[in-house]
Backbone as JSON, one array per atom type, in Angstrom:
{
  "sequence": "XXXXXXXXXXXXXXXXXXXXXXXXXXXXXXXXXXXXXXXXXXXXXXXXXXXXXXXXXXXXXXXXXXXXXXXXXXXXXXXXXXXXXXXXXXXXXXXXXXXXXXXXXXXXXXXXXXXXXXXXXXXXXXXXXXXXXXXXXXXXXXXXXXXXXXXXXXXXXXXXXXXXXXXXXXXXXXXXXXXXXXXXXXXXXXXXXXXXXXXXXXXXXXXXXXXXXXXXXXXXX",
  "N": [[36.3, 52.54, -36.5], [39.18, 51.07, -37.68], [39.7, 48.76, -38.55], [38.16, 45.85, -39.84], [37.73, 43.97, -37.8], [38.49, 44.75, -34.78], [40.83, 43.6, -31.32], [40.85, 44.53, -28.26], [42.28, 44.32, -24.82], [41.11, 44.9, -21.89], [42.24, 45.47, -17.98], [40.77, 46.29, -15.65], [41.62, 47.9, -13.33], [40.21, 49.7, -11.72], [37.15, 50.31, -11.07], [34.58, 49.87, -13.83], [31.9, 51.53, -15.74], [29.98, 51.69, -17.71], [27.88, 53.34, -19.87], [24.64, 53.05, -21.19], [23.7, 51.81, -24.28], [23.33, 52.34, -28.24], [24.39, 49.29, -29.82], [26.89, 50.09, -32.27], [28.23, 48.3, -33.46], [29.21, 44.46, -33.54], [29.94, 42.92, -30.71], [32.33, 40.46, -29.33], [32.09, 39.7, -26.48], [34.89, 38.83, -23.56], [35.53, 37.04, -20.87], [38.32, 37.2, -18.76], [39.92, 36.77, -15.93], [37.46, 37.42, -12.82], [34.43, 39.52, -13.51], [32.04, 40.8, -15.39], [29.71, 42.92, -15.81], [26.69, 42.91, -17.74], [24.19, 44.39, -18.88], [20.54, 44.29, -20.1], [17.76, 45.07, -21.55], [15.73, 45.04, -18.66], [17.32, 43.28, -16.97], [20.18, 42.43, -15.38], [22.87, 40.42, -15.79], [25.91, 38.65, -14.92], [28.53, 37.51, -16.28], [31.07, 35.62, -16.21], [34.27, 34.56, -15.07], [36.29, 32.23, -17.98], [33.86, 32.92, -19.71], [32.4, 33.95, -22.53], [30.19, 36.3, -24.3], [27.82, 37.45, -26.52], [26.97, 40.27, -28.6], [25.51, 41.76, -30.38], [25.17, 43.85, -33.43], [23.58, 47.21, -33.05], [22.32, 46.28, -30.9], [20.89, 47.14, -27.8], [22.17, 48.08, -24.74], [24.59, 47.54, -21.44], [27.46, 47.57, -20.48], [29.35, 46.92, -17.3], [32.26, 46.81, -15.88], [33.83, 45.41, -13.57], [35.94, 46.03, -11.05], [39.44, 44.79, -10.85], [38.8, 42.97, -12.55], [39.66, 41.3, -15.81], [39.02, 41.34, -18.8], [38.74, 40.62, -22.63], [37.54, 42.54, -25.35], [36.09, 41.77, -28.86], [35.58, 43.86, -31.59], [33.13, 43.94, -33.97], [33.46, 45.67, -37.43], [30.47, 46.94, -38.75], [30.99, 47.2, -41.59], [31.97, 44.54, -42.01], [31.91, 41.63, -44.16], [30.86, 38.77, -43.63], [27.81, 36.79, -42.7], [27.18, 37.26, -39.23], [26.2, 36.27, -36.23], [22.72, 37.18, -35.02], [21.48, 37.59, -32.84], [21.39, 37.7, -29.2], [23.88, 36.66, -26.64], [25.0, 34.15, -24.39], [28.2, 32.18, -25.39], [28.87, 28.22, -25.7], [31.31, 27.26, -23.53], [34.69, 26.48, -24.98], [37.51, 25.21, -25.89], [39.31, 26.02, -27.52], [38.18, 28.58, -28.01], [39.56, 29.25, -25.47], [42.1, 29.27, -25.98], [42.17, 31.1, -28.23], [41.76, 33.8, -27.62], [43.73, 33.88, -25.4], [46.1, 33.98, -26.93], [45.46, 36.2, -28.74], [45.8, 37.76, -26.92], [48.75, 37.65, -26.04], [50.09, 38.36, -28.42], [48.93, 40.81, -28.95], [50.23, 42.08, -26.38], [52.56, 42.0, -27.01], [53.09, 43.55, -29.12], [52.31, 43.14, -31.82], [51.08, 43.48, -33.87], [49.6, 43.08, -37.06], [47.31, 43.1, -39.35], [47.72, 41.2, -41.41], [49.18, 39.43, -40.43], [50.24, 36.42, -38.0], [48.51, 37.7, -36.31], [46.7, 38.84, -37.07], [45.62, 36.67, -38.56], [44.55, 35.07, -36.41], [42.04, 36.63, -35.47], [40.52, 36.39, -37.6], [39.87, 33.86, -37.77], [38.4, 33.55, -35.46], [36.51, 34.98, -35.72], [35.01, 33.39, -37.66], [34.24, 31.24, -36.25], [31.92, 32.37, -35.23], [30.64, 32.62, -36.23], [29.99, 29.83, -37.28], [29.42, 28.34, -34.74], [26.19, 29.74, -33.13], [25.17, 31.5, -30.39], [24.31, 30.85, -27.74], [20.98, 30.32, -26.65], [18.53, 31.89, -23.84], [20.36, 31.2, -20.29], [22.87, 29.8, -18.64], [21.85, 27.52, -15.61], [23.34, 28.25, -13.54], [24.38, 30.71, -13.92], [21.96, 32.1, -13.99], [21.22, 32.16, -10.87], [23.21, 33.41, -9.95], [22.79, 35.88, -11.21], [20.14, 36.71, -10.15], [21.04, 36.93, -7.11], [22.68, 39.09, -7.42], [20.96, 40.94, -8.49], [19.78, 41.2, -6.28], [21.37, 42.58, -4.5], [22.4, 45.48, -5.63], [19.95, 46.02, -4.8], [20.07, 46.4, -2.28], [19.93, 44.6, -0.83], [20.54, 41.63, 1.03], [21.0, 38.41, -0.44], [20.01, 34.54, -0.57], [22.25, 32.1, 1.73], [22.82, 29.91, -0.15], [23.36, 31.49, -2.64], [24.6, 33.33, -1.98], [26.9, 32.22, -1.44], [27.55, 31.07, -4.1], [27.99, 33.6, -5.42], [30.36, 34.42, -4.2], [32.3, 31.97, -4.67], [32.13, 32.0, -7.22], [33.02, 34.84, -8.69], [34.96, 34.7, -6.68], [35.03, 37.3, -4.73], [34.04, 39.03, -2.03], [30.61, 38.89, -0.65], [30.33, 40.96, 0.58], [32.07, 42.94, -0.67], [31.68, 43.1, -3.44], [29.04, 44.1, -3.14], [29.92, 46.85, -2.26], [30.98, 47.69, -4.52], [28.58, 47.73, -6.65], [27.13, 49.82, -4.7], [28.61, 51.58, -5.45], [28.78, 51.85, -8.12], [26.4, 53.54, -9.0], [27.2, 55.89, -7.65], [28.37, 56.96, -9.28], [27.04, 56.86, -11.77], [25.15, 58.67, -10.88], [26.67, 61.04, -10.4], [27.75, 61.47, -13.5], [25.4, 62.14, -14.09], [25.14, 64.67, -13.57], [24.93, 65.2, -10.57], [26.09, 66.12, -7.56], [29.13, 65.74, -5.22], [28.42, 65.91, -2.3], [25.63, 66.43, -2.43], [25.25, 63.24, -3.3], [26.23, 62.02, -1.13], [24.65, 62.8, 1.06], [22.05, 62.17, 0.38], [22.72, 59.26, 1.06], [23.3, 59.35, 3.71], [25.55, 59.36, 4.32], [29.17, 60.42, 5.28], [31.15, 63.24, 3.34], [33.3, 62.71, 2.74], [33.61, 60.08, 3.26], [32.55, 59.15, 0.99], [33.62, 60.52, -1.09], [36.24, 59.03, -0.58], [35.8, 56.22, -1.1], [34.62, 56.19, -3.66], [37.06, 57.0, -4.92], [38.71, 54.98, -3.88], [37.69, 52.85, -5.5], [36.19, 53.64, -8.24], [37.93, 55.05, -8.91], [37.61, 57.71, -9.13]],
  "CA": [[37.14, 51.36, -36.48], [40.4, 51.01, -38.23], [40.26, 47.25, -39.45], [36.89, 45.2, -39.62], [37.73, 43.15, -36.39], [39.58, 45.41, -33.37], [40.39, 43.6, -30.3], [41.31, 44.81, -27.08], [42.22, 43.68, -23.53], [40.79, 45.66, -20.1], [42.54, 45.34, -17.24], [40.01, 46.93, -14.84], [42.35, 48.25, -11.94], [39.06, 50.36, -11.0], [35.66, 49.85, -11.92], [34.71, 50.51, -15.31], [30.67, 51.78, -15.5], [29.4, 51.73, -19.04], [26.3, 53.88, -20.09], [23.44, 52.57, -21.82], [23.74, 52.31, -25.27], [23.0, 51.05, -28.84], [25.66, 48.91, -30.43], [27.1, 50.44, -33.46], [28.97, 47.26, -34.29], [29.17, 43.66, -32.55], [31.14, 43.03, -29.9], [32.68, 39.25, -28.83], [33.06, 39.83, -25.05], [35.04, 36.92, -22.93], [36.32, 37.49, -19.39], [39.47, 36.26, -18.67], [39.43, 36.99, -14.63], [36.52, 38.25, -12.25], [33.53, 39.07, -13.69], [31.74, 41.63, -16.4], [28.1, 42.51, -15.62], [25.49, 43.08, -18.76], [22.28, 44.75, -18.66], [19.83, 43.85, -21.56], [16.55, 45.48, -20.82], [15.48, 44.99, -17.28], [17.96, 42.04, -16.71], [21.75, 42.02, -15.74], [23.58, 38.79, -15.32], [27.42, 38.55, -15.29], [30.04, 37.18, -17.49], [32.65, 35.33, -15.21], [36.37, 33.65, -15.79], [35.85, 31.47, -18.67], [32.76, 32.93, -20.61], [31.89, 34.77, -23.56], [28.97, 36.49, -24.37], [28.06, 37.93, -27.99], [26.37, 41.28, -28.29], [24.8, 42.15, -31.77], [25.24, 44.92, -33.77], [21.78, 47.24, -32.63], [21.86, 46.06, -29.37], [20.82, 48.14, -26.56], [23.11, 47.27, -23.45], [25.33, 48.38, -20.81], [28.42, 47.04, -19.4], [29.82, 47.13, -16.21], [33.36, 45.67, -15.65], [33.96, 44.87, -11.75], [36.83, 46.13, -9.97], [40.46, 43.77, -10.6], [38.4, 42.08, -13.87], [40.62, 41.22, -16.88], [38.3, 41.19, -19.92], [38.89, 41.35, -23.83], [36.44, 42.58, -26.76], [36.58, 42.02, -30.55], [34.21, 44.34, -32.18], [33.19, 43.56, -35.05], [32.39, 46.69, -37.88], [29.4, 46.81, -39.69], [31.58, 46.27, -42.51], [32.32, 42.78, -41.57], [31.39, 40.51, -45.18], [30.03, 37.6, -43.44], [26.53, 36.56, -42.09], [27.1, 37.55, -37.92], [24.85, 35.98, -35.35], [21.95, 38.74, -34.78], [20.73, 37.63, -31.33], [22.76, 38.16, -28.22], [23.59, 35.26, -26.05], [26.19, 33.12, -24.2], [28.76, 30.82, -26.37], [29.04, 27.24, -25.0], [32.76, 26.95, -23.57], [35.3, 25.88, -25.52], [38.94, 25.24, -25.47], [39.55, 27.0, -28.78], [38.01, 29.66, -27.88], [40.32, 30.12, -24.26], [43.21, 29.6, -26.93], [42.63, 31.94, -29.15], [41.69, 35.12, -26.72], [45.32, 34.04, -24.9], [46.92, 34.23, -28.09], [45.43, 37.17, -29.11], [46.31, 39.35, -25.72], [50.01, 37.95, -26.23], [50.33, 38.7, -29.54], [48.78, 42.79, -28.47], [51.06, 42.84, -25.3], [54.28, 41.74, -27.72], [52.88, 44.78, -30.43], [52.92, 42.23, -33.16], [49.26, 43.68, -34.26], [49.7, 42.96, -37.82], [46.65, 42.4, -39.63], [48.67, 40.48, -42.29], [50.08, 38.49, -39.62], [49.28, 35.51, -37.39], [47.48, 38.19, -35.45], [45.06, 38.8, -38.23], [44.77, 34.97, -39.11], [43.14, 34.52, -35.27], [41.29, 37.38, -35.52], [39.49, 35.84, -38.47], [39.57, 32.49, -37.45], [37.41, 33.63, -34.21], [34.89, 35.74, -36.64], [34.37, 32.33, -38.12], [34.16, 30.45, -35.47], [31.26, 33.12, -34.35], [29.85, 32.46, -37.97], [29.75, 28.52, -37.71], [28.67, 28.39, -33.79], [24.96, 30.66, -32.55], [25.32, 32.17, -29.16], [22.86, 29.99, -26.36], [19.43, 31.15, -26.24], [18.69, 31.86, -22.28], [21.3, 31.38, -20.0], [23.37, 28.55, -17.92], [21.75, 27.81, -14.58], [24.5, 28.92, -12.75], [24.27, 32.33, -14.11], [20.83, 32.57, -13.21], [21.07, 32.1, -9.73], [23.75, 34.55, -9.84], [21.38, 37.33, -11.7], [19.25, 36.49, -8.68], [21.7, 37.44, -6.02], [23.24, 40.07, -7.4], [20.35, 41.91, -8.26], [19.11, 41.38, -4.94], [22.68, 43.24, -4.13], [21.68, 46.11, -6.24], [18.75, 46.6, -4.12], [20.31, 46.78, -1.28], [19.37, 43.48, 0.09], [21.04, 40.37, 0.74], [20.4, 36.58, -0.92], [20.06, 33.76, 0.81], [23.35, 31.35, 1.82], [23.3, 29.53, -1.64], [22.97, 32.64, -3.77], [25.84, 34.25, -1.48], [28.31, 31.24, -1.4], [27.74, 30.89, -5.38], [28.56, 34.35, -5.15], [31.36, 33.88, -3.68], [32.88, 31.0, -5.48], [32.3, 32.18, -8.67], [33.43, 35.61, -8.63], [36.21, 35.03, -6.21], [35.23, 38.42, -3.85], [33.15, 38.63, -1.01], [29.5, 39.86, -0.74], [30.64, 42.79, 1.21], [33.41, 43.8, -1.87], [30.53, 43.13, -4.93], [28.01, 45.18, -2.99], [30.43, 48.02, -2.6], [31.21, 48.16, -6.42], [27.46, 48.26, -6.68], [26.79, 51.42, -4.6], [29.91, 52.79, -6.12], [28.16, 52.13, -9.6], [25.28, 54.33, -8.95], [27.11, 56.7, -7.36], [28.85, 57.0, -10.53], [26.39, 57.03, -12.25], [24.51, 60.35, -10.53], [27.81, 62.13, -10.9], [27.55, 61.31, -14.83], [24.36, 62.97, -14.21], [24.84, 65.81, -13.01], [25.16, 65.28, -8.8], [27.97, 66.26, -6.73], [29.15, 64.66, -3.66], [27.97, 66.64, -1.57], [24.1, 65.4, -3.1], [25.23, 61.61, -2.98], [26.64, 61.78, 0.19], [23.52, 63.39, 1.52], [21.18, 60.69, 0.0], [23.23, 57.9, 1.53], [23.12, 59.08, 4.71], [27.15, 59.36, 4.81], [29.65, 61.98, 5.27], [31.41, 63.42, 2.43], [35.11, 62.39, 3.14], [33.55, 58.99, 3.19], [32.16, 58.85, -0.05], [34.93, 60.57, -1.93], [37.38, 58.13, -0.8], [35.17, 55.23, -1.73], [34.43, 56.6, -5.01], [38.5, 56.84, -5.59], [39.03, 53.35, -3.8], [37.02, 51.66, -6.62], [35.73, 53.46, -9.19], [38.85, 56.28, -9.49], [37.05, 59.08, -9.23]],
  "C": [[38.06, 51.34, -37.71], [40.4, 49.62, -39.25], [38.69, 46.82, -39.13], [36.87, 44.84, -38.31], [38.52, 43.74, -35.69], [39.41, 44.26, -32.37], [41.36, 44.63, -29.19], [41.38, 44.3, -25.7], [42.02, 45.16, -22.44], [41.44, 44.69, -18.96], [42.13, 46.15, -16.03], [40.89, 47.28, -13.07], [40.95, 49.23, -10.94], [37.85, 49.9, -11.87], [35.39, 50.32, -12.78], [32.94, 50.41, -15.67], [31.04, 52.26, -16.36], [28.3, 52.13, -19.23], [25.61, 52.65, -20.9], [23.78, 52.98, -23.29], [23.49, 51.15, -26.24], [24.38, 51.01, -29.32], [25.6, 49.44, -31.98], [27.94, 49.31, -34.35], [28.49, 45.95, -33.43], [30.17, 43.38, -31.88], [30.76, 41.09, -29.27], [33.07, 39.66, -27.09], [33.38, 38.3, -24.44], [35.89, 38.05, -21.72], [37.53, 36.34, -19.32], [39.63, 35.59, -16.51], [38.21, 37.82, -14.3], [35.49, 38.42, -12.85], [32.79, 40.4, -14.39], [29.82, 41.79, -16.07], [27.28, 43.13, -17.02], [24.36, 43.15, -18.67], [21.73, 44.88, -20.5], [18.2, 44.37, -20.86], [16.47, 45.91, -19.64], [16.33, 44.17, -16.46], [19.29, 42.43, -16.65], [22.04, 40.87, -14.95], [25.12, 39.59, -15.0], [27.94, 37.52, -15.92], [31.17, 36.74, -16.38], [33.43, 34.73, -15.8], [35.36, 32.68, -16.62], [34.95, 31.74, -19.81], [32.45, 33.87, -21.69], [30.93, 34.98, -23.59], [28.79, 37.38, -25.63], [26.73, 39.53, -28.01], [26.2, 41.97, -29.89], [25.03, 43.33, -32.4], [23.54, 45.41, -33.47], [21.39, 47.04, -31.36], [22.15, 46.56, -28.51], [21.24, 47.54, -25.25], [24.0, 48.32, -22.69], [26.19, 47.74, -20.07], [29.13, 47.61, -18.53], [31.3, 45.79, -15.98], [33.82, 45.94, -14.12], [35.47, 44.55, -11.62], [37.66, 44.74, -9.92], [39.92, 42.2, -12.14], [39.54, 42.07, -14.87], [39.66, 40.63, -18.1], [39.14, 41.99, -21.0], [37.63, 41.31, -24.98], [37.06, 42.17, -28.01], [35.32, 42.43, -30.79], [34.42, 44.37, -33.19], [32.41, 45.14, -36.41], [31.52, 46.14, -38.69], [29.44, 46.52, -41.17], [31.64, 44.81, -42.98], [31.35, 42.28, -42.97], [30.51, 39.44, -45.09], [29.26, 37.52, -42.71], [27.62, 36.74, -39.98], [25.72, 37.14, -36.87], [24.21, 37.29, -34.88], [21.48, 38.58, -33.39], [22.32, 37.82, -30.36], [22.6, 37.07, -27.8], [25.03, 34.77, -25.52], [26.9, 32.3, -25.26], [29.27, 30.19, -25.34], [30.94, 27.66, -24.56], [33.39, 26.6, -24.74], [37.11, 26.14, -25.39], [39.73, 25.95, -26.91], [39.63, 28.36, -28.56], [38.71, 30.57, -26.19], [41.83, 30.16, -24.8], [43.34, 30.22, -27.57], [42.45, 33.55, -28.38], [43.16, 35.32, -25.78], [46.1, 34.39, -26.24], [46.85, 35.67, -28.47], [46.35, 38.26, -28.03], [47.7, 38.81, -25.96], [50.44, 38.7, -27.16], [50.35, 40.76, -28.93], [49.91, 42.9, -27.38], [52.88, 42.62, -26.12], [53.97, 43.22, -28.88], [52.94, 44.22, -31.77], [51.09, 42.0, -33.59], [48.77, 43.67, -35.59], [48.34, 42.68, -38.58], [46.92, 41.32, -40.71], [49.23, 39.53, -42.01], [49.51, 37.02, -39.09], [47.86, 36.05, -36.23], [46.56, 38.29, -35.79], [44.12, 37.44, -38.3], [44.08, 34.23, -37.61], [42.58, 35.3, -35.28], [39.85, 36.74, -36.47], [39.29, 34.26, -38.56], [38.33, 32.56, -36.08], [35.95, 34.2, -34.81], [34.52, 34.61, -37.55], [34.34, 31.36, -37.38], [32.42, 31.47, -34.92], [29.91, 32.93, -35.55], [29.42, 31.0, -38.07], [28.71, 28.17, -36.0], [27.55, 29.87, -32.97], [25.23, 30.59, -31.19], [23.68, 31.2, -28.79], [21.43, 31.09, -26.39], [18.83, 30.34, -24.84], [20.25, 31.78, -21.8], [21.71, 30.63, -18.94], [22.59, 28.79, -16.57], [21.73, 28.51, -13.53], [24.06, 30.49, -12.75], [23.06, 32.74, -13.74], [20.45, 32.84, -11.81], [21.97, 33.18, -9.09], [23.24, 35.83, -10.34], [20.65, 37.66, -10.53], [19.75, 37.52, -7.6], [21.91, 38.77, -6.44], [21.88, 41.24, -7.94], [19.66, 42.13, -6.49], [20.51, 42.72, -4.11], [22.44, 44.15, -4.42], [20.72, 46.79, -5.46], [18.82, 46.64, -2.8], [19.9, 46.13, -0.23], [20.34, 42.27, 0.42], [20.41, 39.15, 0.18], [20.87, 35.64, 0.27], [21.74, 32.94, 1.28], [23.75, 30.92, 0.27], [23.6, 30.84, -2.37], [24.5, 33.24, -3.21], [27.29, 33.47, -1.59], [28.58, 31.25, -3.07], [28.41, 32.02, -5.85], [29.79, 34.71, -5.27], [32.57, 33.45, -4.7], [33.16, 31.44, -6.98], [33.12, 33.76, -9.38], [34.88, 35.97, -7.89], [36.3, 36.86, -5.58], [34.3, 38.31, -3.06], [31.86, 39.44, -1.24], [29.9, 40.82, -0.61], [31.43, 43.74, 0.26], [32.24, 43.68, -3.03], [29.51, 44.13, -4.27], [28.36, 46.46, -2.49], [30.5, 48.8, -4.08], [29.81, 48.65, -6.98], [26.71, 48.92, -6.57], [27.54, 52.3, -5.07], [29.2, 53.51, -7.12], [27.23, 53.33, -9.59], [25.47, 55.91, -8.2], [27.41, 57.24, -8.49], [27.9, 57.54, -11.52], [25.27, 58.25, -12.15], [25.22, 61.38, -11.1], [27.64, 62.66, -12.5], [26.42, 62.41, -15.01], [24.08, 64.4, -14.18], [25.21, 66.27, -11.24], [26.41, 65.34, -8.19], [27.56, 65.43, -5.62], [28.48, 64.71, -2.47], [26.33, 65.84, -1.5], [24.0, 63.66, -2.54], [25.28, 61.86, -1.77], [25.43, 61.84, 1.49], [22.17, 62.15, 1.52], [21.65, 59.24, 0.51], [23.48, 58.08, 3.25], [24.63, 58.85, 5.37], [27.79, 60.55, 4.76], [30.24, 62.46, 3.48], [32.71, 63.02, 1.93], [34.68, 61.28, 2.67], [33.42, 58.29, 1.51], [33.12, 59.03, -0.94], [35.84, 59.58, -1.65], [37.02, 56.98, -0.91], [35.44, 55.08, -3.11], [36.35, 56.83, -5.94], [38.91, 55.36, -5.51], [38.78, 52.51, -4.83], [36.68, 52.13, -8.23], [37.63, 54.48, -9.9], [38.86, 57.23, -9.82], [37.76, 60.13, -8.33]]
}
């Protein structure tokens, strides 16, 4: 890292499947559109429009950004001077904090990346804002019931009506489009491994044509 605080904006035109790994710094994630999934152990939730979620320096995780998402990070280096919340966790809403992540991505899409600048002075107005308010311990309702579903998705099952409409609603794509991205992920994730198409294709019980042009449709493979 170049400056204590980087951010950046994703504009996920394809799916964006993140290994497993530990954090070498901390990272501020907030979704702007669609919806960011986070695995912490055994557990992934998602991150939809609206929410931040804080991710520790040390912490073992893996994101997944979902197909037409618009998420931005600020990672923070190990550098960083001031006390940093050490747990991971949701931050409550706030209207500050959907003002200063717009500000920031204008500021980057104008090139006016100054750290000297006003770009700097929200940069470090958000790393003290991250310094005065602790990230939620557990996690909103909502999001739980969506963990629910979508692992049930994952496994190659469906949830019930609620779980699927919340779904729905909150994500803004249909079951049938989230539990594509989901076998995509894993096909993805073989490939990474080692497996050709040929392999997947075989294990899924599909042709090979099919899969490759899946695997371009979404992930951009």
């Amino acid at each position: 890292m170049k400056q204590a605080i980087e951010f950046q904006f994703h504009q996920a035109d394809t799916l964006f499947v993140g290994g497993r790994k530990t954090q070498h710094h901390a990272t501020f994630l907030y979704v702007h559109k669609g919806a960011a999934l986070i695995r912490l152990g055994k557990n992934e939730f998602p991150v939809c429009a609206g929410q931040s979620y804080w991710l520790p320096s040390g912490c073992l995780s893996a994101v997944t950004i979902l197909q037409g998402a618009e998420v931005s990070t600020l990672n923070f280096s190990v550098r960083t001077v001031v006390a940093l919340p050490t747990l991971s966790g949701f931050f409550s809403p706030s209207p500050l904090i959907d003002g200063l992540m717009a500000e920031l991505r204008h500021y980057q899409k104008q090139g006016t990346t100054d750290w000297d600048s006003a770009y700097g002075r929200l940069l470090r107005c958000l790393r003290d804002y991250v310094t005065v308010h602790s990230p939620l311990q557990g996690m909103p309702k909502e999001t739980a019931l969506l963990e629910k579903a979508i692992d049930k998705l994952a496994k190659g099952q469906l949830g019930d009506i609620a779980e699927n409409n919340a779904l729905e609603l909150t994500l803004q794509m249909s079951v049938g489009k989230l539990s594509d991205q989901l076998l995509v992920r894993e096909w993805v994730r073989a490939m990474k491994s080692g497996q050709k198409v040929k392999r997947i294709a075989s294990k899924a019980s599909l042709n090979e044509e099919d899969v490759t042009a899946k695997l371009k449709a979404i992930a951009g493979y």
